[in-house]
PDB file of C-alpha atoms in Angstrom:
ATOM      1  CA  MET A   1      61.427 -27.485 -61.877  1.00 38.00           C
ATOM      2  CA  VAL A   2      60.558 -30.127 -64.419  1.00 35.00           C
ATOM      3  CA  ALA A   3      60.321 -32.834 -61.695  1.00 40.00           C
ATOM      4  CA  THR A   4      58.048 -30.671 -59.693  1.00 45.00           C
ATOM      5  CA  LEU A   5      55.635 -29.978 -62.579  1.00 48.00           C
ATOM      6  CA  LEU A   6      55.364 -33.708 -63.403  1.00 47.00           C
ATOM      7  CA  HIS A   7      53.864 -34.271 -59.916  1.00 83.00           C
ATOM      8  CA  GLU A   8      51.245 -31.366 -60.337  1.00 86.00           C
ATOM      9  CA  ILE A   9      47.946 -32.897 -60.716  1.00 85.00           C
ATOM     10  CA  PRO A  10      45.258 -30.292 -62.017  1.00 85.00           C
ATOM     11  CA  LEU A  11      42.164 -30.103 -59.806  1.00 81.00           C
ATOM     12  CA  GLN A  12      38.865 -29.555 -61.624  1.00 68.00           C
ATOM     13  CA  GLY A  13      35.607 -28.340 -60.336  1.00 55.00           C
ATOM     14  CA  GLY A  14      36.005 -24.622 -59.405  1.00 52.00           C
ATOM     15  CA  ASP A  15      34.356 -21.959 -61.565  1.00 53.00           C
ATOM     16  CA  VAL A  16      36.602 -19.076 -61.046  1.00 51.00           C
ATOM     17  CA  THR A  17      40.090 -20.067 -59.806  1.00 61.00           C
ATOM     18  CA  ASP A  18      42.325 -21.395 -62.449  1.00 68.00           C
ATOM     19  CA  GLY A  19      45.603 -23.168 -61.935  1.00 82.00           C
ATOM     20  CA  VAL A  20      44.782 -25.205 -58.710  1.00 90.00           C
ATOM     21  CA  VAL A  21      46.905 -28.294 -58.554  1.00 93.00           C
ATOM     22  CA  ARG A  22      47.720 -31.180 -56.079  1.00 94.00           C
ATOM     23  CA  VAL A  23      51.372 -31.899 -55.179  1.00 94.00           C
ATOM     24  CA  GLY A  24      51.399 -34.941 -52.840  1.00 93.00           C
ATOM     25  CA  ASP A  25      49.445 -34.238 -49.808  1.00 94.00           C
ATOM     26  CA  THR A  26      49.208 -30.575 -50.502  1.00 96.00           C
ATOM     27  CA  VAL A  27      47.059 -28.244 -52.862  1.00 96.00           C
ATOM     28  CA  ARG A  28      48.834 -25.113 -54.570  1.00 96.00           C
ATOM     29  CA  ARG A  29      46.524 -22.338 -55.449  1.00 94.00           C
ATOM     30  CA  PRO A  30      47.238 -18.904 -57.037  1.00 94.00           C
ATOM     31  CA  ALA A  31      47.352 -16.265 -54.357  1.00 95.00           C
ATOM     32  CA  SER A  32      45.018 -13.266 -54.373  1.00 93.00           C
ATOM     33  CA  THR A  33      44.385 -10.101 -52.330  1.00 94.00           C
ATOM     34  CA  SER A  34      42.202 -11.939 -49.918  1.00 95.00           C
ATOM     35  CA  THR A  35      44.687 -14.645 -49.130  1.00 97.00           C
ATOM     36  CA  PRO A  36      46.258 -13.196 -46.014  1.00 97.00           C
ATOM     37  CA  ALA A  37      42.706 -12.879 -44.626  1.00 97.00           C
ATOM     38  CA  VAL A  38      41.806 -16.332 -45.598  1.00 98.00           C
ATOM     39  CA  HIS A  39      44.845 -17.962 -44.026  1.00 98.00           C
ATOM     40  CA  ALA A  40      44.315 -16.081 -40.851  1.00 98.00           C
ATOM     41  CA  LEU A  41      40.822 -17.563 -40.755  1.00 98.00           C
ATOM     42  CA  LEU A  42      42.194 -21.142 -41.459  1.00 98.00           C
ATOM     43  CA  ARG A  43      44.795 -20.826 -38.868  1.00 98.00           C
ATOM     44  CA  HIS A  44      42.140 -19.659 -36.465  1.00 98.00           C
ATOM     45  CA  LEU A  45      39.898 -22.627 -37.360  1.00 98.00           C
ATOM     46  CA  GLU A  46      42.918 -25.000 -36.792  1.00 98.00           C
ATOM     47  CA  ALA A  47      43.635 -23.323 -33.318  1.00 98.00           C
ATOM     48  CA  VAL A  48      39.980 -23.849 -32.145  1.00 98.00           C
ATOM     49  CA  GLY A  49      39.907 -27.423 -33.302  1.00 98.00           C
ATOM     50  CA  PHE A  50      37.640 -27.191 -36.306  1.00 98.00           C
ATOM     51  CA  GLU A  51      38.546 -30.255 -38.519  1.00 97.00           C
ATOM     52  CA  GLY A  52      36.412 -29.413 -41.385  1.00 98.00           C
ATOM     53  CA  ALA A  53      38.834 -27.169 -43.411  1.00 98.00           C
ATOM     54  CA  PRO A  54      42.262 -27.301 -44.979  1.00 98.00           C
ATOM     55  CA  ARG A  55      45.351 -26.231 -42.999  1.00 98.00           C
ATOM     56  CA  VAL A  56      47.791 -23.605 -44.069  1.00 98.00           C
ATOM     57  CA  VAL A  57      51.255 -24.898 -44.996  1.00 97.00           C
ATOM     58  CA  GLY A  58      52.621 -21.589 -46.371  1.00 95.00           C
ATOM     59  CA  MET A  59      53.593 -20.277 -49.833  1.00 95.00           C
ATOM     60  CA  ASP A  60      55.799 -21.906 -52.485  1.00 93.00           C
ATOM     61  CA  GLY A  61      58.367 -20.476 -54.794  1.00 92.00           C
ATOM     62  CA  LEU A  62      55.881 -19.620 -57.471  1.00 92.00           C
ATOM     63  CA  GLY A  63      54.097 -17.239 -55.055  1.00 93.00           C
ATOM     64  CA  ARG A  64      51.260 -19.906 -54.591  1.00 96.00           C
ATOM     65  CA  GLU A  65      49.599 -20.650 -51.316  1.00 97.00           C
ATOM     66  CA  ILE A  66      50.072 -24.206 -49.968  1.00 97.00           C
ATOM     67  CA  LEU A  67      47.251 -25.897 -48.223  1.00 97.00           C
ATOM     68  CA  THR A  68      46.822 -29.509 -47.008  1.00 98.00           C
ATOM     69  CA  TYR A  69      44.919 -31.767 -49.375  1.00 96.00           C
ATOM     70  CA  VAL A  70      41.507 -32.869 -48.025  1.00 95.00           C
ATOM     71  CA  PRO A  71      40.783 -36.383 -49.348  1.00 94.00           C
ATOM     72  CA  GLY A  72      37.062 -37.186 -50.290  1.00 94.00           C
ATOM     73  CA  THR A  73      34.520 -36.626 -53.001  1.00 94.00           C
ATOM     74  CA  THR A  74      32.829 -33.508 -54.283  1.00 94.00           C
ATOM     75  CA  GLY A  75      30.072 -32.570 -56.742  1.00 94.00           C
ATOM     76  CA  VAL A  76      26.396 -33.454 -57.156  1.00 95.00           C
ATOM     77  CA  ARG A  77      26.232 -37.246 -56.613  1.00 93.00           C
ATOM     78  CA  LEU A  78      23.596 -39.798 -55.370  1.00 91.00           C
ATOM     79  CA  GLU A  79      25.213 -39.655 -51.989  1.00 91.00           C
ATOM     80  CA  SER A  80      25.272 -35.956 -51.700  1.00 94.00           C
ATOM     81  CA  VAL A  81      21.620 -35.201 -52.338  1.00 95.00           C
ATOM     82  CA  THR A  82      20.006 -37.402 -49.609  1.00 96.00           C
ATOM     83  CA  ASP A  83      18.170 -35.863 -46.665  1.00 96.00           C
ATOM     84  CA  GLU A  84      21.177 -37.358 -44.459  1.00 96.00           C
ATOM     85  CA  ALA A  85      23.644 -35.500 -46.426  1.00 96.00           C
ATOM     86  CA  LEU A  86      21.697 -32.261 -46.257  1.00 98.00           C
ATOM     87  CA  ALA A  87      21.262 -32.416 -42.482  1.00 98.00           C
ATOM     88  CA  GLY A  88      24.919 -33.355 -42.218  1.00 97.00           C
ATOM     89  CA  LEU A  89      25.868 -30.259 -44.140  1.00 98.00           C
ATOM     90  CA  ALA A  90      23.754 -28.137 -41.829  1.00 98.00           C
ATOM     91  CA  VAL A  91      25.422 -29.367 -38.895  1.00 98.00           C
ATOM     92  CA  LEU A  92      28.915 -28.836 -40.387  1.00 98.00           C
ATOM     93  CA  VAL A  93      28.014 -25.161 -41.472  1.00 98.00           C
ATOM     94  CA  ARG A  94      26.720 -24.504 -37.997  1.00 98.00           C
ATOM     95  CA  GLU A  95      30.097 -25.903 -36.423  1.00 98.00           C
ATOM     96  CA  PHE A  96      31.934 -23.816 -38.922  1.00 98.00           C
ATOM     97  CA  HIS A  97      30.053 -20.660 -38.001  1.00 98.00           C
ATOM     98  CA  ASP A  98      30.319 -21.389 -34.285  1.00 98.00           C
ATOM     99  CA  ALA A  99      34.214 -21.829 -34.788  1.00 98.00           C
ATOM    100  CA  THR A 100      34.550 -18.452 -36.250  1.00 97.00           C
ATOM    101  CA  ALA A 101      33.574 -16.905 -32.883  1.00 94.00           C
ATOM    102  CA  GLY A 102      36.234 -14.449 -31.560  1.00 94.00           C
ATOM    103  CA  PHE A 103      37.775 -13.973 -35.115  1.00 97.00           C
ATOM    104  CA  PRO A 104      37.843 -10.386 -36.027  1.00 96.00           C
ATOM    105  CA  LEU A 105      34.825  -9.341 -38.153  1.00 96.00           C
ATOM    106  CA  THR A 106      36.382  -6.313 -40.013  1.00 93.00           C
ATOM    107  CA  LEU A 107      35.462  -6.183 -43.644  1.00 87.00           C
ATOM    108  CA  GLU A 108      38.920  -5.196 -44.947  1.00 92.00           C
ATOM    109  CA  GLY A 109      41.007  -7.640 -46.593  1.00 95.00           C
ATOM    110  CA  TRP A 110      38.276  -9.993 -47.874  1.00 97.00           C
ATOM    111  CA  ALA A 111      36.972 -10.783 -51.256  1.00 92.00           C
ATOM    112  CA  TYR A 112      34.040  -8.453 -52.275  1.00 90.00           C
ATOM    113  CA  GLY A 113      30.605 -10.057 -52.731  1.00 93.00           C
ATOM    114  CA  SER A 114      27.011  -9.484 -52.025  1.00 94.00           C
ATOM    115  CA  ASN A 115      26.047  -9.284 -48.497  1.00 96.00           C
ATOM    116  CA  ASP A 116      23.220  -8.887 -45.883  1.00 96.00           C
ATOM    117  CA  ASP A 117      22.329  -5.412 -44.569  1.00 96.00           C
ATOM    118  CA  LYS A 118      22.682  -6.388 -40.952  1.00 96.00           C
ATOM    119  CA  ALA A 119      25.842  -6.188 -38.918  1.00 96.00           C
ATOM    120  CA  PRO A 120      28.219  -9.270 -39.518  1.00 97.00           C
ATOM    121  CA  GLU A 121      27.989 -12.084 -36.955  1.00 97.00           C
ATOM    122  CA  VAL A 122      30.367 -14.727 -38.412  1.00 98.00           C
ATOM    123  CA  ILE A 123      32.750 -15.392 -41.062  1.00 98.00           C
ATOM    124  CA  GLY A 124      30.783 -16.978 -43.872  1.00 98.00           C
ATOM    125  CA  HIS A 125      32.085 -19.272 -46.575  1.00 98.00           C
ATOM    126  CA  CYS A 126      29.665 -17.554 -48.972  1.00 97.00           C
ATOM    127  CA  ASP A 127      30.447 -20.176 -51.777  1.00 96.00           C
ATOM    128  CA  LEU A 128      29.225 -23.575 -50.567  1.00 97.00           C
ATOM    129  CA  THR A 129      28.466 -25.139 -53.901  1.00 96.00           C
ATOM    130  CA  PRO A 130      28.647 -28.912 -54.166  1.00 96.00           C
ATOM    131  CA  ASP A 131      32.166 -28.535 -55.533  1.00 95.00           C
ATOM    132  CA  ASN A 132      33.204 -26.976 -52.269  1.00 96.00           C
ATOM    133  CA  VAL A 133      32.036 -29.632 -49.917  1.00 97.00           C
ATOM    134  CA  ILE A 134      34.067 -32.877 -49.243  1.00 97.00           C
ATOM    135  CA  PHE A 135      32.221 -36.109 -48.557  1.00 96.00           C
ATOM    136  CA  ARG A 136      33.830 -39.085 -46.927  1.00 91.00           C
ATOM    137  CA  HIS A 137      32.522 -42.470 -45.798  1.00 80.00           C
ATOM    138  CA  ASP A 138      31.885 -43.168 -42.227  1.00 68.00           C
ATOM    139  CA  GLY A 139      34.778 -45.245 -40.442  1.00 61.00           C
ATOM    140  CA  ASP A 140      32.116 -47.910 -39.642  1.00 55.00           C
ATOM    141  CA  GLY A 141      32.233 -49.175 -43.343  1.00 52.00           C
ATOM    142  CA  GLY A 142      28.659 -48.093 -44.079  1.00 56.00           C
ATOM    143  CA  PRO A 143      27.620 -47.071 -47.666  1.00 59.00           C
ATOM    144  CA  ALA A 144      26.768 -43.565 -46.798  1.00 73.00           C
ATOM    145  CA  ALA A 145      29.113 -40.777 -47.258  1.00 85.00           C
ATOM    146  CA  VAL A 146      28.777 -37.579 -45.206  1.00 93.00           C
ATOM    147  CA  PRO A 147      29.936 -34.041 -45.453  1.00 97.00           C
ATOM    148  CA  ARG A 148      33.182 -33.721 -43.590  1.00 96.00           C
ATOM    149  CA  ALA A 149      34.966 -30.451 -44.857  1.00 98.00           C
ATOM    150  CA  LEU A 150      34.625 -27.195 -46.557  1.00 98.00           C
ATOM    151  CA  ILE A 151      37.157 -26.005 -49.155  1.00 97.00           C
ATOM    152  CA  ASP A 152      37.872 -23.037 -51.322  1.00 96.00           C
ATOM    153  CA  PHE A 153      37.442 -20.185 -48.983  1.00 97.00           C
ATOM    154  CA  ASP A 154      38.293 -17.469 -51.670  1.00 94.00           C
ATOM    155  CA  LEU A 155      35.047 -15.745 -51.237  1.00 95.00           C
ATOM    156  CA  ALA A 156      34.711 -15.915 -47.472  1.00 98.00           C
ATOM    157  CA  ARG A 157      33.927 -12.706 -45.618  1.00 97.00           C
ATOM    158  CA  PRO A 158      32.059 -11.297 -42.563  1.00 98.00           C
ATOM    159  CA  THR A 159      28.460 -11.774 -42.896  1.00 98.00           C
ATOM    160  CA  THR A 160      25.342 -12.951 -40.982  1.00 98.00           C
ATOM    161  CA  ARG A 161      24.705 -16.610 -40.281  1.00 98.00           C
ATOM    162  CA  LEU A 162      21.396 -16.406 -42.342  1.00 98.00           C
ATOM    163  CA  PHE A 163      23.123 -14.847 -45.610  1.00 98.00           C
ATOM    164  CA  ASP A 164      25.567 -17.802 -45.453  1.00 98.00           C
ATOM    165  CA  ILE A 165      22.681 -20.352 -44.907  1.00 98.00           C
ATOM    166  CA  VAL A 166      20.855 -18.599 -47.932  1.00 98.00           C
ATOM    167  CA  THR A 167      23.743 -18.864 -50.172  1.00 97.00           C
ATOM    168  CA  THR A 168      24.247 -22.631 -49.167  1.00 98.00           C
ATOM    169  CA  LEU A 169      20.602 -23.282 -49.749  1.00 98.00           C
ATOM    170  CA  ARG A 170      20.897 -21.632 -53.205  1.00 97.00           C
ATOM    171  CA  HIS A 171      22.800 -24.697 -54.403  1.00 97.00           C
ATOM    172  CA  TRP A 172      21.677 -27.409 -51.957  1.00 98.00           C
ATOM    173  CA  ALA A 173      17.833 -26.949 -51.718  1.00 98.00           C
ATOM    174  CA  PRO A 174      18.138 -25.803 -54.385  1.00 98.00           C
ATOM    175  CA  ILE A 175      16.461 -22.514 -54.747  1.00 98.00           C
ATOM    176  CA  ALA A 176      16.664 -22.510 -58.520  1.00 97.00           C
ATOM    177  CA  ASP A 177      14.549 -22.924 -61.617  1.00 97.00           C
ATOM    178  CA  PRO A 178      14.293 -26.715 -62.427  1.00 97.00           C
ATOM    179  CA  VAL A 179      15.688 -26.164 -65.869  1.00 97.00           C
ATOM    180  CA  ASP A 180      19.010 -25.004 -64.265  1.00 96.00           C
ATOM    181  CA  ARG A 181      19.249 -27.808 -61.707  1.00 96.00           C
ATOM    182  CA  HIS A 182      21.487 -30.826 -61.865  1.00 96.00           C
ATOM    183  CA  PRO A 183      19.215 -33.906 -63.022  1.00 96.00           C
ATOM    184  CA  LEU A 184      19.657 -35.429 -59.511  1.00 96.00           C
ATOM    185  CA  LEU A 185      18.286 -32.150 -57.898  1.00 96.00           C
ATOM    186  CA  ARG A 186      15.482 -31.524 -60.331  1.00 95.00           C
ATOM    187  CA  ASP A 187      12.663 -33.325 -58.693  1.00 93.00           C
ATOM    188  CA  LEU A 188      13.388 -32.762 -54.899  1.00 96.00           C
ATOM    189  CA  ASP A 189      10.848 -31.074 -52.562  1.00 97.00           C
ATOM    190  CA  VAL A 190      12.672 -27.703 -51.923  1.00 98.00           C
ATOM    191  CA  GLY A 191      10.414 -26.610 -49.312  1.00 98.00           C
ATOM    192  CA  GLU A 192      11.010 -29.745 -47.321  1.00 98.00           C
ATOM    193  CA  ARG A 193      14.831 -29.431 -47.810  1.00 98.00           C
ATOM    194  CA  LEU A 194      14.700 -25.786 -46.592  1.00 98.00           C
ATOM    195  CA  ARG A 195      12.862 -26.953 -43.380  1.00 98.00           C
ATOM    196  CA  LEU A 196      15.353 -29.822 -43.057  1.00 98.00           C
ATOM    197  CA  PHE A 197      18.371 -27.649 -43.331  1.00 98.00           C
ATOM    198  CA  CYS A 198      16.946 -25.147 -40.852  1.00 98.00           C
ATOM    199  CA  ASP A 199      16.022 -27.862 -38.380  1.00 98.00           C
ATOM    200  CA  ALA A 200      19.461 -29.351 -38.518  1.00 98.00           C
ATOM    201  CA  TYR A 201      21.219 -26.088 -38.216  1.00 98.00           C
ATOM    202  CA  GLY A 202      18.904 -24.763 -35.360  1.00 98.00           C
ATOM    203  CA  VAL A 203      17.825 -21.552 -37.512  1.00 98.00           C
ATOM    204  CA  PRO A 204      15.450 -19.606 -35.028  1.00 97.00           C
ATOM    205  CA  PRO A 205      12.008 -18.634 -36.077  1.00 97.00           C
ATOM    206  CA  ARG A 206      12.793 -15.064 -36.774  1.00 97.00           C
ATOM    207  CA  ASP A 207      15.415 -15.908 -39.164  1.00 97.00           C
ATOM    208  CA  ARG A 208      13.234 -18.612 -41.098  1.00 98.00           C
ATOM    209  CA  ARG A 209      10.541 -15.920 -41.550  1.00 97.00           C
ATOM    210  CA  ARG A 210      13.125 -13.842 -43.183  1.00 97.00           C
ATOM    211  CA  LEU A 211      15.056 -16.494 -45.123  1.00 98.00           C
ATOM    212  CA  LEU A 212      13.297 -16.027 -48.493  1.00 98.00           C
ATOM    213  CA  ASP A 213      13.297 -12.300 -48.433  1.00 97.00           C
ATOM    214  CA  LEU A 214      16.994 -12.524 -47.957  1.00 98.00           C
ATOM    215  CA  ALA A 215      17.376 -14.999 -50.802  1.00 98.00           C
ATOM    216  CA  ARG A 216      15.544 -12.657 -53.002  1.00 97.00           C
ATOM    217  CA  LEU A 217      17.846  -9.673 -52.021  1.00 97.00           C
ATOM    218  CA  ARG A 218      20.915 -11.941 -52.570  1.00 96.00           C
ATOM    219  CA  PHE A 219      19.882 -12.755 -56.008  1.00 96.00           C
ATOM    220  CA  HIS A 220      19.537  -9.065 -57.032  1.00 96.00           C
ATOM    221  CA  ARG A 221      22.884  -8.189 -55.446  1.00 95.00           C
ATOM    222  CA  SER A 222      24.652 -11.203 -56.750  1.00 94.00           C
ATOM    223  CA  TYR A 223      23.726 -10.472 -60.220  1.00 94.00           C
ATOM    224  CA  ASP A 224      25.034  -7.045 -60.030  1.00 93.00           C
ATOM    225  CA  VAL A 225      28.389  -8.218 -58.259  1.00 92.00           C
ATOM    226  CA  MET A 226      28.788 -10.971 -60.961  1.00 90.00           C
ATOM    227  CA  ARG A 227      28.195  -8.477 -63.870  1.00 92.00           C
ATOM    228  CA  THR A 228      30.798  -6.275 -62.421  1.00 90.00           C
ATOM    229  CA  ARG A 229      33.343  -9.130 -61.912  1.00 87.00           C
ATOM    230  CA  ALA A 230      32.742 -10.347 -65.361  1.00 90.00           C
ATOM    231  CA  SER A 231      34.045  -7.093 -66.855  1.00 88.00           C
ATOM    232  CA  THR A 232      37.375  -7.923 -65.405  1.00 85.00           C
ATOM    233  CA  GLY A 233      37.699 -10.993 -67.463  1.00 84.00           C
ATOM    234  CA  GLY A 234      38.991 -14.477 -66.255  1.00 83.00           C
ATOM    235  CA  GLY A 235      36.704 -17.039 -64.670  1.00 83.00           C
ATOM    236  CA  TRP A 236      33.926 -14.589 -63.980  1.00 84.00           C
ATOM    237  CA  ALA A 237      33.778 -13.532 -67.532  1.00 90.00           C
ATOM    238  CA  LYS A 238      33.518 -17.238 -68.556  1.00 89.00           C
ATOM    239  CA  MET A 239      30.762 -17.824 -65.909  1.00 88.00           C
ATOM    240  CA  TRP A 240      28.824 -14.707 -67.136  1.00 92.00           C
ATOM    241  CA  ALA A 241      29.171 -15.886 -70.930  1.00 92.00           C
ATOM    242  CA  GLY A 242      28.021 -19.184 -69.732  1.00 92.00           C
ATOM    243  CA  GLY A 243      24.660 -17.834 -68.645  1.00 93.00           C
ATOM    244  CA  ALA A 244      25.285 -17.124 -64.971  1.00 92.00           C
ATOM    245  CA  GLY A 245      23.216 -13.978 -64.982  1.00 93.00           C
ATOM    246  CA  GLU A 246      20.321 -15.657 -66.791  1.00 96.00           C
ATOM    247  CA  ARG A 247      20.487 -18.420 -64.285  1.00 96.00           C
ATOM    248  CA  ILE A 248      20.220 -15.884 -61.403  1.00 96.00           C
ATOM    249  CA  ARG A 249      17.324 -14.201 -62.998  1.00 96.00           C
ATOM    250  CA  ARG A 250      15.413 -17.351 -63.559  1.00 97.00           C
ATOM    251  CA  ALA A 251      16.023 -18.513 -59.885  1.00 97.00           C
ATOM    252  CA  ALA A 252      14.668 -15.125 -58.669  1.00 97.00           C
ATOM    253  CA  ALA A 253      11.392 -15.428 -60.922  1.00 98.00           C
ATOM    254  CA  TRP A 254      11.038 -19.163 -59.581  1.00 98.00           C
ATOM    255  CA  LEU A 255      11.301 -17.892 -56.114  1.00 98.00           C
ATOM    256  CA  ASP A 256       8.673 -15.178 -56.752  1.00 97.00           C
ATOM    257  CA  THR A 257       6.344 -17.889 -58.119  1.00 98.00           C
ATOM    258  CA  TYR A 258       6.772 -20.461 -55.350  1.00 97.00           C
ATOM    259  CA  GLU A 259       7.335 -18.249 -52.335  1.00 97.00           C
ATOM    260  CA  ASP A 260       4.146 -19.000 -50.502  1.00 97.00           C
ATOM    261  CA  GLU A 261       4.613 -22.647 -50.782  1.00 97.00           C
ATOM    262  CA  LEU A 262       8.253 -22.434 -49.561  1.00 98.00           C
ATOM    263  CA  HIS A 263       7.307 -20.084 -46.767  1.00 97.00           C
ATOM    264  CA  ALA A 264       4.762 -22.583 -45.514  1.00 97.00           C
ATOM    265  CA  HIS A 265       7.459 -25.255 -44.858  1.00 97.00           C
ATOM    266  CA  LEU A 266       9.529 -22.796 -42.950  1.00 97.00           C
ATOM    267  CA  VAL A 267       6.941 -21.419 -40.422  1.00 91.00           C
TER     268      VAL A 267
END
């Protein structure tokens, strides 16, 4: 046991799940009630040839899930805020959504979270923060890094394509008050980035017209969900105490102020 612990490297970056470690070429994560559903999804993605997600190895003697380690970089970096990176992420998200075709869209077994009112179309990741997207350099030796994989599927669940897109753009456009943005994201043209993502993904006009309304709905519902989760303690309580609720409220107010300008880029 001591020898095993010496080789466990804590992995940082996630807001909610504590105790995530790297052991060799694997990642060990505490299991949750949604782990069986997530493992079924990851096995489906492997079976259909989607390469942008970890593979399931199994469970260890401590009851933790074992996944393959996906090498690369995460977080907000110069290489991850470019237009090319955003377009690449849109393509990766589209490929992920398409890869979930044929997977059961039952709502049982998944983590609870805010959602669209429309019937589920795909399995959404629903938590594509910069910490959950892996960037790697192209094999041609060029300087640009591109999004290659999605990790941390703890909040995945059946939803609509547009809801998962809205959740992604919340962090990557970003749809947020500038005071709450990472410095590298503070001065970006959010409207242009919304359009760029939608173009690269192939979002149809009817969904573009609904995107901002759904973003507003998501803000209100995610506020309520996070407040409820915070009452259970743990990582959610720490996020709430750190001002997560206030950031959601500021983002919603910012969206109300700039909605017409953003909408013009989409339609």
